[in-house]
Amino acid sequence: MIVIENITKIYQTRRGSVTALDGVRLEINDGEFVAVQGPSGSGKTTLLMTIAAMLRPSRGHVIIDGHKLYQMSVGKRARFRAREIGFVFQMFHLIPYLTVIDNVLLAAGVTADKNPTARAMELLNVLGLRDRAQHKPSALSAGEKQRTAIARALLNNPTLLLADEPTGNLDPANADVVLNHLSAFHKHGGTVILATHSRRAEQLVDRTVHLQNGVIGNSAGCSPSN
Amino acid sequence: MKILSLIAKEIRHRWINFLLAVLAVTIAVAMFVSFCTAERASERETARIMLTMGYNLHILPENTDIDRFLLTGLSDGTMPEQYLEKLASRKGFSYNHLLASLQRKMKLRGVEIVLTGLAPELCPPGHKKPPMIYQIEHGTAYVGYRAAEKLGIEEGDLLELEDKKLKVVNCLKEQGGIADIRIQCHLHDAQQILHLPDRISQIQAVDCLCFAPTDDPVSILRSQIKSVLPDAQVLQSRSMATARTRQRRMIRDIFAVVMPGIAIACGIWIAVLTMMNVRDREHEIGILRAVGYGAGRVLLLFLGRAVVVGLLGAMLGFLFGTALAQYFGPGVFKITAPTILSPQLAWLLWSLLLAPVFSAIASFIPTVLAATMDPAAILTEE
Ligand SMILES: Nc1ncnc2c1ncn2[C@@H]1O[C@H](COP(=O)(O)OP(=O)(O)OP(=O)(O)O)[C@@H](O)[C@H]1O
Ligand SMILES: [Mg+2]
């Protein structure tokens, strides 16, 4: 269970402060597939980063399974993130000098998985990247890069998968592939929060949350399924 | 993934960047090592010089009245010209210049002058030093300032001394000393004029060396000279020696200022390069933190690289710097070169210790700053 308690995020810049999230309250059940929609600049990325323990909010709490994320020490939060949360970025964020398999294994050192390489190969297999394991990101298509990022996000068997416009840089066919993988993770009991503009995503999710100027509007679509 | 293999992969990927960083450390260390080696050599050379060298001696004939010599600067006795060769060829007697002369006060057209016959200056075999004083050709003369004025002599004039004619090739500028009343010519011309064939009145030995460690090098030099010239008197002229010593001390003082300067400059250089590497890789730090790396692991990754750069640069720099000192050192420090310019293992250890520490310290602060930032703050920055 994820509880987002009255979160406000104000970015301080040299040209004044920007309120990206303004008192957001949200509860997401375990195993739920939630889409976050909203216009550009409405705060989707900010919200996902905050839930992913990567961005400290100015006010409010994020509580995952009873753990208040931003009351943990930096190191403890990093370990929690490694264990429990997978994150897929719109910009992929792969390390250019590492091969596909090494990028996927990047997170392996942090947890005590017995055989991370076997797990990584299994994921690459599922994601259709087995033949690309030894390639550098520069040799991959956008879709392959994003699937590599998904493999990296799933390596440590997280309970929560966050995806920030993972299909934003992909053609429709590749976008479908990525969405199907998120959906598969959800079907295996994982919680997914997806920031997207995609229409197609709406058919897969349990619920859609609308963000506007950092405030949550009416939740359209289905009610929580479980 | 293991930190070490991550470091190795980053280095392989950014190998130009890595080589540049190693090169920077190499140059810094090489400069440091070669300067240190040179400075050490210079210091020892100076110490040695101060202990045993820089003694300028007057070697005077037995029958010279020392009191009068001190008073007038002129030796009234004479000794055979062969003494010069004898002294020059004595084994173990080391010097930079030997200057034999025959000097006599005389009257020329009612004007008192000092006729000075100079033998060509002798340098030790193998040394090629420019003469300290000009060489004077046969049949020519250099005329001091006052002598020229009083006698109305100009360059190009023919000067008649006894039965000898000398062409004036140079009228000297005012010196404010005995030189102003000298007429200088070749030793053999002076011998002819004064009817003192094969005689000289003094030998000046400049920069005499004594290799025995002793508090009283002059007495050793004296006895060395006495062993070839038993009937000579030896005087030490101190003022010249201290002037030379002072000059050498100045060089050492310059080193004392320059060395810390170089050390600091090298440190800053390494620091700037390392900081640039960390800044270049902030995005990477964001990714590592996003997948769950703690600040400690990120720090280990960057400090590890800094240490690799430092160690490699230190080793290459030491080799390079030592080679540099070996190559150029002997030309500068002739005496101590063979012993002192050998590789200084202590400097290798210092470089191996300091270069990695320098680059690690330099990368520490920017890495800590980047590693403790929220990953999102780095990743959303474009
Ligand atoms: N690092 C930052 N510093 C200052 N302001 C920021 C920063 N990141 C985001 N913002 C601002 O916060 C607001 C929300 O940004 P955010 O990236 O969360 O929006 P978004 O919904 O993800 O937009 P998009 O659909 O374009 O990705 C925007 O007005 C943005 O300009
Ligand atoms: Mg966004």
XYZ file of C-alpha atoms and ligand atoms in Angstrom:
640
model
C 0.000 0.000 0.000
C 1.309 3.376 -1.012
C 0.068 6.418 0.830
C 0.892 9.834 -0.536
C 0.170 12.238 2.240
C -0.439 15.818 1.275
C 2.707 16.221 -0.794
C 3.910 19.599 -1.930
C 7.040 19.996 -4.006
C 8.437 23.433 -4.613
C 11.505 23.726 -6.842
C 13.745 26.580 -5.843
C 15.386 28.172 -8.846
C 17.358 31.346 -9.346
C 14.315 32.873 -10.971
C 12.051 32.131 -8.032
C 10.221 29.025 -6.911
C 8.029 26.659 -8.942
C 5.287 24.705 -7.247
C 5.245 21.387 -9.101
C 3.002 19.475 -6.672
C 0.490 21.197 -4.470
C -0.964 19.109 -1.661
C -1.305 15.825 -3.510
C -3.111 13.028 -1.655
C -3.304 9.597 -3.168
C -3.579 5.997 -2.050
C -2.557 3.141 -4.246
C -3.268 -0.436 -3.328
C -0.842 -3.281 -3.738
C -1.115 -4.804 -7.174
C -2.914 -1.821 -8.628
C -2.077 -0.456 -12.093
C -2.473 3.329 -12.017
C -1.995 5.782 -14.863
C -1.102 9.378 -14.126
C -2.186 11.737 -16.859
C -1.976 15.445 -17.276
C -0.621 18.124 -19.538
C 3.043 18.859 -19.855
C 4.384 20.546 -16.734
C 1.523 19.319 -14.570
C 3.916 17.479 -12.214
C 3.796 13.849 -13.387
C 7.556 13.309 -13.331
C 7.856 15.094 -10.029
C 5.178 12.886 -8.492
C 6.763 9.657 -9.749
C 10.255 10.641 -8.588
C 8.879 11.495 -5.186
C 7.104 8.131 -4.905
C 10.301 6.406 -6.111
C 12.286 7.750 -3.148
C 14.397 9.833 -5.504
C 13.124 13.313 -4.752
C 12.420 14.694 -1.331
C 9.150 16.619 -1.228
C 8.987 20.044 0.361
C 6.121 18.938 2.560
C 4.191 15.750 3.174
C 5.071 12.059 3.344
C 5.309 9.082 1.067
C 4.579 5.912 3.002
C 5.161 2.547 1.374
C 4.067 -0.506 3.381
C 4.336 1.566 6.534
C 7.814 2.974 5.768
C 8.032 6.752 5.670
C 10.510 7.111 2.815
C 11.903 10.518 3.613
C 12.455 9.797 7.259
C 14.965 7.135 6.335
C 18.656 7.947 6.053
C 19.985 8.518 2.542
C 21.710 5.115 2.529
C 18.704 3.237 3.868
C 16.468 4.936 1.324
C 18.879 3.908 -1.460
C 18.720 0.278 -0.329
C 14.957 0.422 -0.060
C 14.801 1.799 -3.578
C 17.076 -0.941 -4.875
C 15.010 -3.683 -3.238
C 11.451 -2.506 -3.648
C 11.242 -0.053 -6.543
C 11.959 -0.283 -10.248
C 11.977 2.879 -12.302
C 11.729 3.285 -16.074
C 12.615 6.723 -17.417
C 11.401 8.387 -20.548
C 15.054 9.141 -21.428
C 16.179 5.528 -20.720
C 19.189 6.665 -18.668
C 21.466 3.783 -19.570
C 25.185 4.011 -18.878
C 26.832 4.340 -22.302
C 29.997 2.383 -21.591
C 28.263 -0.680 -20.244
C 26.800 -3.447 -22.358
C 23.091 -4.259 -22.170
C 23.701 -7.078 -19.707
C 26.003 -4.907 -17.567
C 23.433 -2.099 -17.517
C 20.834 -4.577 -16.340
C 23.228 -5.948 -13.730
C 24.067 -2.489 -12.441
C 21.562 -2.854 -9.632
C 22.739 -6.352 -8.751
C 25.559 -5.398 -6.428
C 23.166 -3.629 -4.107
C 21.009 -6.617 -3.166
C 22.044 -10.110 -2.217
C 20.626 -11.951 -5.201
C 22.317 -15.321 -5.567
C 22.631 -15.469 -9.318
C 21.895 -12.071 -10.804
C 23.395 -12.945 -14.195
C 20.964 -15.813 -14.737
C 18.086 -13.576 -13.685
C 19.302 -10.820 -16.027
C 19.561 -13.222 -18.967
C 16.092 -14.536 -18.235
C 14.708 -10.985 -18.297
C 16.548 -10.155 -21.523
C 15.111 -13.319 -22.986
C 11.584 -12.356 -22.038
C 12.118 -8.841 -23.360
C 13.520 -10.128 -26.658
C 17.028 -8.814 -26.077
C 18.978 -12.041 -25.703
C 21.031 -11.420 -28.828
C 21.749 -7.843 -27.776
C 23.208 -8.674 -24.351
C 26.766 -7.774 -25.319
C 25.888 -4.599 -27.218
C 26.401 -1.058 -25.991
C 23.331 1.210 -25.719
C 24.569 3.263 -28.654
C 23.988 0.237 -30.871
C 20.355 -0.174 -29.790
C 17.112 1.189 -31.142
C 14.966 3.334 -28.843
C 12.627 0.422 -28.193
C 15.527 -1.851 -27.308
C 16.949 0.792 -24.993
C 13.641 1.060 -23.199
C 13.325 -2.698 -22.883
C 16.855 -2.763 -21.429
C 15.755 -0.151 -18.907
C 12.718 -2.308 -18.041
C 14.969 -5.314 -17.510
C 17.143 -3.215 -15.212
C 14.085 -2.027 -13.299
C 12.853 -5.601 -12.834
C 16.166 -7.248 -11.934
C 15.723 -7.092 -8.189
C 12.097 -8.304 -8.300
C 10.620 -5.057 -7.043
C 7.089 -4.820 -5.706
C 6.544 -1.419 -7.278
C 7.313 -0.400 -10.829
C 7.250 3.262 -11.799
C 7.360 4.241 -15.444
C 7.595 7.861 -16.526
C 6.312 8.140 -20.096
C 8.213 4.994 -21.062
C 6.608 5.049 -24.499
C 7.158 8.752 -25.130
C 10.130 8.153 -27.421
C 8.818 5.001 -29.084
C 6.804 4.205 -32.182
C 3.355 2.607 -31.604
C 4.574 -0.951 -32.110
C 7.413 -0.588 -29.627
C 5.134 1.333 -27.273
C 2.761 -1.635 -27.270
C 5.584 -4.006 -26.447
C 6.614 -1.878 -23.483
C 3.055 -1.487 -22.206
C 2.526 -5.229 -22.480
C 5.574 -5.832 -20.323
C 4.281 -3.430 -17.694
C 0.956 -5.162 -17.858
C 2.629 -8.539 -17.433
C 4.409 -7.294 -14.320
C 1.046 -6.095 -13.011
C -0.573 -9.450 -13.772
C 2.103 -11.139 -11.658
C 0.934 -9.063 -8.714
C 3.166 -6.001 -9.017
C 2.047 -2.460 -8.433
C 2.552 -0.173 -11.443
C 2.359 3.605 -11.632
C 2.591 4.878 -15.163
C 2.813 8.480 -16.281
C 1.609 8.612 -19.846
C -0.246 10.444 -22.564
C -1.031 7.167 -24.267
C -4.668 6.290 -25.051
C -3.773 2.646 -25.329
C -2.586 2.630 -21.708
C -6.051 3.563 -20.494
C -7.339 0.170 -21.603
C -4.752 -1.632 -19.473
C -4.921 0.293 -16.219
C -7.210 -0.061 -13.250
C -7.442 3.635 -12.628
C -6.359 6.946 -14.094
C -5.320 9.903 -11.954
C -5.413 13.354 -13.511
C -2.885 15.974 -12.576
C -3.344 19.632 -13.379
C -0.937 22.282 -12.132
C 0.296 19.961 -9.411
C -3.182 19.214 -8.127
C -5.094 15.934 -8.509
C -8.365 16.335 -10.346
C -11.285 13.910 -10.697
C -10.222 10.334 -11.063
C -11.765 9.163 -14.232
C -12.021 5.569 -15.335
C -12.439 2.584 -13.110
C -12.433 2.496 -9.358
C -9.780 0.488 -7.553
C -10.063 -3.144 -8.590
C -8.584 -4.726 -5.481
C 28.297 -5.529 -10.547
C 31.700 -5.310 -8.939
C 33.076 -1.807 -8.390
C 36.450 -2.729 -9.837
C 35.023 -4.036 -13.088
C 32.863 -0.911 -13.320
C 35.984 1.239 -12.921
C 37.821 -0.778 -15.555
C 34.917 -0.481 -17.982
C 34.619 3.254 -17.518
C 38.342 3.651 -18.120
C 38.143 1.534 -21.275
C 35.249 3.623 -22.512
C 36.748 7.036 -21.736
C 40.319 6.002 -22.400
C 41.359 9.319 -23.926
C 40.030 11.154 -20.921
C 41.773 8.625 -18.704
C 45.075 8.929 -20.560
C 44.894 12.709 -20.321
C 44.351 12.477 -16.583
C 47.244 10.027 -16.237
C 49.361 12.286 -18.427
C 48.592 15.251 -16.217
C 49.623 13.373 -13.099
C 52.655 12.036 -14.959
C 53.803 15.495 -15.940
C 53.123 16.876 -12.498
C 55.014 14.061 -10.792
C 57.806 14.145 -13.378
C 58.268 17.845 -12.813
C 58.228 17.339 -9.103
C 60.638 14.412 -9.136
C 63.092 16.010 -11.528
C 63.035 19.262 -9.599
C 63.428 17.432 -6.313
C 66.301 15.390 -7.664
C 67.885 18.492 -9.112
C 67.274 20.428 -5.939
C 68.874 17.710 -3.873
C 71.837 17.644 -6.198
C 72.069 21.404 -6.140
C 71.915 21.481 -2.388
C 74.653 18.935 -2.030
C 76.658 20.620 -4.694
C 76.268 23.900 -2.878
C 77.147 22.347 0.439
C 80.176 20.819 -1.119
C 81.128 24.069 -2.716
C 80.726 25.907 0.542
C 82.753 23.339 2.386
C 85.585 22.892 -0.009
C 85.316 25.036 -3.050
C 85.364 28.556 -4.150
C 88.781 29.269 -2.711
C 90.598 31.750 -4.771
C 94.271 31.610 -4.118
C 97.218 33.793 -4.928
C 100.372 31.803 -5.480
C 103.331 34.069 -4.982
C 107.097 33.621 -5.320
C 109.090 32.853 -2.211
C 110.854 36.193 -2.277
C 107.690 38.308 -2.420
C 107.143 40.526 0.584
C 103.628 39.586 1.620
C 103.036 42.839 3.497
C 103.877 44.858 0.438
C 101.736 42.582 -1.705
C 98.793 43.134 0.595
C 99.401 46.849 0.505
C 99.877 47.277 -3.247
C 98.410 44.170 -4.793
C 101.707 43.695 -6.596
C 104.158 40.914 -6.063
C 107.764 42.108 -6.269
C 109.415 38.705 -6.458
C 109.375 36.365 -9.466
C 109.265 32.666 -10.131
C 109.701 30.509 -13.224
C 106.901 30.501 -15.751
C 107.062 26.674 -15.756
C 105.406 26.720 -12.349
C 102.144 27.320 -14.122
C 102.396 24.089 -16.110
C 103.583 22.199 -13.056
C 100.626 23.327 -11.035
C 98.169 22.751 -13.832
C 99.279 19.172 -14.281
C 99.379 18.187 -10.640
C 97.024 15.280 -10.075
C 94.452 15.903 -7.367
C 94.698 19.670 -7.541
C 91.418 20.840 -8.961
C 90.609 24.362 -10.084
C 88.533 26.238 -12.613
C 91.048 28.778 -13.886
C 94.752 29.387 -13.520
C 95.987 32.798 -14.422
C 99.694 33.573 -14.451
C 100.961 37.107 -14.758
C 104.049 39.246 -14.526
C 103.290 42.631 -13.025
C 105.652 45.537 -12.417
C 105.209 49.146 -11.531
C 107.049 51.402 -13.995
C 107.148 54.927 -15.316
C 106.115 55.692 -18.850
C 106.680 59.254 -20.033
C 106.613 60.326 -16.385
C 103.304 58.528 -15.675
C 103.190 55.666 -13.173
C 101.648 52.547 -14.637
C 101.513 48.856 -13.819
C 102.707 46.775 -16.703
C 100.800 43.492 -16.581
C 101.726 40.561 -18.765
C 99.054 37.912 -18.869
C 99.593 34.303 -19.838
C 96.689 32.644 -21.627
C 94.337 31.389 -18.974
C 94.500 27.690 -18.196
C 91.447 25.565 -17.604
C 91.552 21.964 -16.424
C 91.802 19.491 -19.305
C 88.391 18.696 -20.727
C 86.802 21.891 -19.446
C 85.761 24.459 -21.953
C 85.057 27.573 -20.015
C 85.211 31.004 -21.503
C 88.175 32.853 -20.034
C 87.413 35.052 -17.075
C 89.625 37.761 -18.429
C 90.224 38.546 -22.068
C 93.029 36.803 -23.843
C 95.616 39.259 -25.051
C 97.385 38.632 -28.327
C 101.087 39.055 -28.863
C 102.008 42.622 -29.764
C 98.806 44.164 -28.471
C 97.901 46.066 -25.339
C 94.839 46.921 -23.279
C 95.226 50.278 -21.568
C 93.512 51.210 -18.299
C 91.312 54.284 -18.088
C 93.595 56.680 -16.181
C 96.722 55.554 -17.950
C 95.108 56.197 -21.318
C 93.883 59.608 -20.186
C 97.188 60.766 -18.763
C 99.259 59.465 -21.643
C 96.774 60.606 -24.269
C 96.455 57.117 -25.721
C 93.652 56.114 -28.049
C 92.689 52.826 -29.568
C 94.810 52.063 -32.603
C 97.829 53.963 -31.287
C 101.215 52.330 -31.255
C 102.630 52.216 -27.748
C 106.385 52.163 -27.304
C 107.671 50.420 -24.196
C 111.451 50.069 -23.995
C 112.305 48.497 -27.327
C 108.885 46.904 -27.829
C 106.011 48.333 -29.858
C 102.486 47.361 -28.812
C 99.324 48.154 -30.685
C 96.578 49.509 -28.412
C 93.503 47.476 -29.216
C 91.403 48.521 -26.292
C 91.132 51.483 -23.933
C 89.225 50.231 -20.915
C 86.362 51.873 -19.095
C 86.896 53.306 -15.657
C 87.088 50.576 -12.976
C 87.897 52.609 -9.895
C 90.825 50.383 -8.982
C 94.329 49.422 -9.818
C 93.109 48.259 -13.223
C 92.787 51.910 -14.263
C 96.542 52.370 -14.257
C 97.405 49.043 -15.850
C 98.769 48.469 -19.275
C 98.079 44.837 -20.056
C 99.829 42.802 -22.677
C 100.835 39.236 -23.436
C 103.048 37.663 -20.791
C 105.923 37.150 -23.192
C 105.822 40.792 -24.312
C 105.966 41.903 -20.684
C 108.853 39.529 -20.012
C 110.725 41.089 -22.906
C 109.974 44.646 -21.842
C 110.986 43.989 -18.250
C 113.977 41.816 -19.200
C 112.606 38.993 -17.097
C 112.439 36.078 -19.547
C 110.469 33.037 -18.363
C 109.503 34.759 -15.129
C 106.119 35.415 -13.620
C 105.255 37.287 -10.457
C 102.061 35.503 -9.447
C 99.514 32.854 -10.272
C 95.867 33.305 -9.464
C 93.941 30.086 -8.961
C 90.179 30.504 -9.140
C 87.676 28.058 -7.653
C 90.077 25.568 -6.223
C 88.534 22.319 -5.077
C 89.499 20.160 -2.196
C 87.802 16.785 -2.039
C 88.859 15.920 1.480
C 86.140 16.533 4.043
C 87.811 18.979 6.347
C 87.194 22.219 8.144
C 90.413 23.687 6.834
C 90.490 23.077 3.101
C 92.866 25.959 2.510
C 95.673 24.293 4.393
C 95.162 21.155 2.327
C 95.215 23.192 -0.859
C 98.337 24.904 0.418
C 100.103 21.641 1.013
C 98.996 20.353 -2.383
C 100.532 23.420 -3.995
C 103.636 23.215 -1.875
C 104.202 19.652 -2.990
C 104.733 20.860 -6.570
C 105.953 24.364 -5.875
C 107.967 24.042 -2.683
C 109.220 27.599 -2.822
C 105.868 29.350 -3.338
C 103.699 31.245 -0.909
C 99.926 30.794 -0.938
C 97.441 33.478 0.016
C 93.704 33.113 0.127
C 91.582 35.934 -1.204
C 88.364 35.651 0.695
C 86.179 38.405 -0.643
C 85.865 36.805 -4.043
C 85.110 33.434 -2.545
C 82.295 34.724 -0.380
C 80.753 36.550 -3.299
C 80.621 33.289 -5.189
C 79.241 31.453 -2.210
C 76.548 34.084 -1.845
C 75.565 33.625 -5.444
C 75.210 29.903 -4.919
C 73.214 30.402 -1.771
C 70.843 32.558 -3.770
C 70.233 29.678 -6.155
C 69.346 27.505 -3.221
C 66.954 30.133 -1.898
C 65.250 30.251 -5.267
C 64.779 26.505 -5.081
C 63.308 26.870 -1.630
C 60.622 29.171 -3.024
C 60.096 27.385 -6.325
C 59.681 23.878 -4.925
C 56.595 24.484 -2.769
C 55.190 26.536 -5.632
C 55.527 23.614 -8.001
C 54.065 21.245 -5.450
C 51.014 23.451 -4.996
C 50.560 24.019 -8.727
C 50.698 20.270 -9.401
C 48.206 19.613 -6.634
C 45.754 22.154 -8.018
C 46.179 20.796 -11.522
C 45.369 17.241 -10.458
C 42.467 18.543 -8.404
C 40.946 20.472 -11.309
C 41.176 17.484 -13.645
C 39.584 15.143 -11.170
C 36.788 17.581 -10.437
C 36.129 17.878 -14.153
C 35.832 14.116 -14.428
C 33.306 14.034 -11.601
C 31.287 16.855 -13.151
C 31.277 15.067 -16.510
C 29.827 12.026 -14.836
C 27.120 13.574 -12.693
C 24.458 12.031 -14.886
C 25.987 8.629 -14.307
C 25.968 9.258 -10.579
C 22.243 10.014 -10.880
C 21.649 6.683 -12.634
C 23.664 4.728 -10.083
C 21.814 6.386 -7.245
C 18.472 5.753 -8.972
C 19.139 2.014 -9.198
C 19.957 2.015 -5.523
C 23.657 2.740 -5.112
C 24.376 4.349 -1.768
C 26.609 7.407 -1.541
C 29.407 5.189 -0.203
C 29.448 2.928 -3.247
C 29.424 5.903 -5.602
C 32.276 7.427 -3.657
C 34.220 4.166 -3.837
C 33.755 4.099 -7.608
C 35.180 7.566 -8.112
C 37.905 7.398 -5.510
C 38.921 4.049 -6.989
C 39.374 5.650 -10.368
C 41.277 8.562 -8.849
C 43.621 6.139 -7.125
C 44.211 4.209 -10.353
C 45.002 7.452 -12.181
C 47.241 8.594 -9.344
C 49.190 5.329 -9.095
C 49.753 5.025 -12.811
C 50.679 8.687 -13.170
C 53.041 8.471 -10.216
C 54.896 5.507 -11.654
C 55.221 6.984 -15.121
C 56.023 10.404 -13.699
C 58.748 8.987 -11.523
C 60.372 7.190 -14.443
C 60.041 10.233 -16.662
C 61.232 12.700 -14.038
C 64.207 10.572 -13.115
C 65.126 10.206 -16.779
C 64.834 13.954 -17.160
C 67.099 14.575 -14.199
C 69.560 11.976 -15.465
C 69.624 13.557 -18.869
C 69.923 17.210 -17.967
C 71.309 16.989 -14.456
C 74.929 16.122 -15.241
C 75.232 19.220 -17.401
C 74.154 21.374 -14.512
C 75.733 19.669 -11.544
C 79.070 18.491 -12.767
C 80.613 17.378 -9.547
C 77.874 15.589 -7.694
C 75.989 14.333 -10.738
C 77.206 10.730 -10.875
C 76.333 9.971 -7.287
C 73.359 12.169 -6.525
C 71.356 11.947 -9.726
C 70.810 8.226 -9.374
C 67.089 7.347 -9.022
C 65.776 8.348 -5.622
C 63.538 5.508 -4.460
C 62.206 7.692 -1.703
C 60.685 9.956 -4.344
C 58.995 6.964 -5.979
C 57.368 6.086 -2.682
C 56.332 9.684 -2.112
C 54.848 9.979 -5.598
C 53.009 6.682 -5.227
C 51.584 7.907 -1.961
C 50.892 11.541 -2.716
C 49.562 11.446 -6.294
C 46.667 9.071 -5.533
C 45.940 10.888 -2.282
C 45.927 14.209 -4.111
C 43.582 13.003 -6.809
C 41.394 11.179 -4.286
C 41.085 14.267 -2.104
C 40.363 16.354 -5.163
C 37.569 14.036 -6.282
C 36.209 13.603 -2.785
C 34.242 16.815 -2.386
C 32.539 16.940 -5.803
C 31.743 13.233 -5.569
C 30.233 13.562 -2.126
C 28.187 16.530 -3.315
C 26.895 14.606 -6.332
C 26.407 11.347 -4.450
C 24.287 12.840 -1.703
C 22.014 14.788 -4.041
C 18.606 13.299 -4.720
C 19.025 11.262 -7.918
C 16.042 13.017 -9.428
C 17.737 16.374 -9.052
C 20.562 15.138 -11.274
C 18.494 13.127 -13.749
C 15.944 15.829 -14.481
C 18.728 18.330 -15.082
C 19.560 18.412 -18.748
N 14.518 20.652 -11.473
C 13.543 21.548 -11.607
N 13.738 22.823 -11.223
C 12.767 23.732 -11.352
N 11.563 23.470 -11.816
C 11.296 22.216 -12.208
C 12.269 21.198 -12.122
N 11.722 20.051 -12.580
C 10.453 20.357 -12.946
N 10.198 21.664 -12.719
C 8.917 22.350 -12.944
O 7.931 21.673 -12.200
C 6.769 21.576 -12.956
C 6.367 20.118 -13.105
O 7.362 19.469 -13.858
P 7.292 17.924 -14.241
O 8.536 17.574 -14.963
O 6.972 17.149 -13.024
O 6.062 17.923 -15.236
P 5.547 16.743 -16.194
O 4.125 16.618 -15.926
O 6.392 15.557 -16.023
O 5.762 17.357 -17.612
P 6.090 16.580 -18.999
O 4.778 15.938 -19.424
O 6.467 17.684 -19.921
O 7.170 15.633 -18.725
C 7.021 22.242 -14.282
O 6.495 23.539 -14.254
C 8.510 22.276 -14.372
O 8.903 23.432 -15.058
Mg 7.738 14.406 -17.204
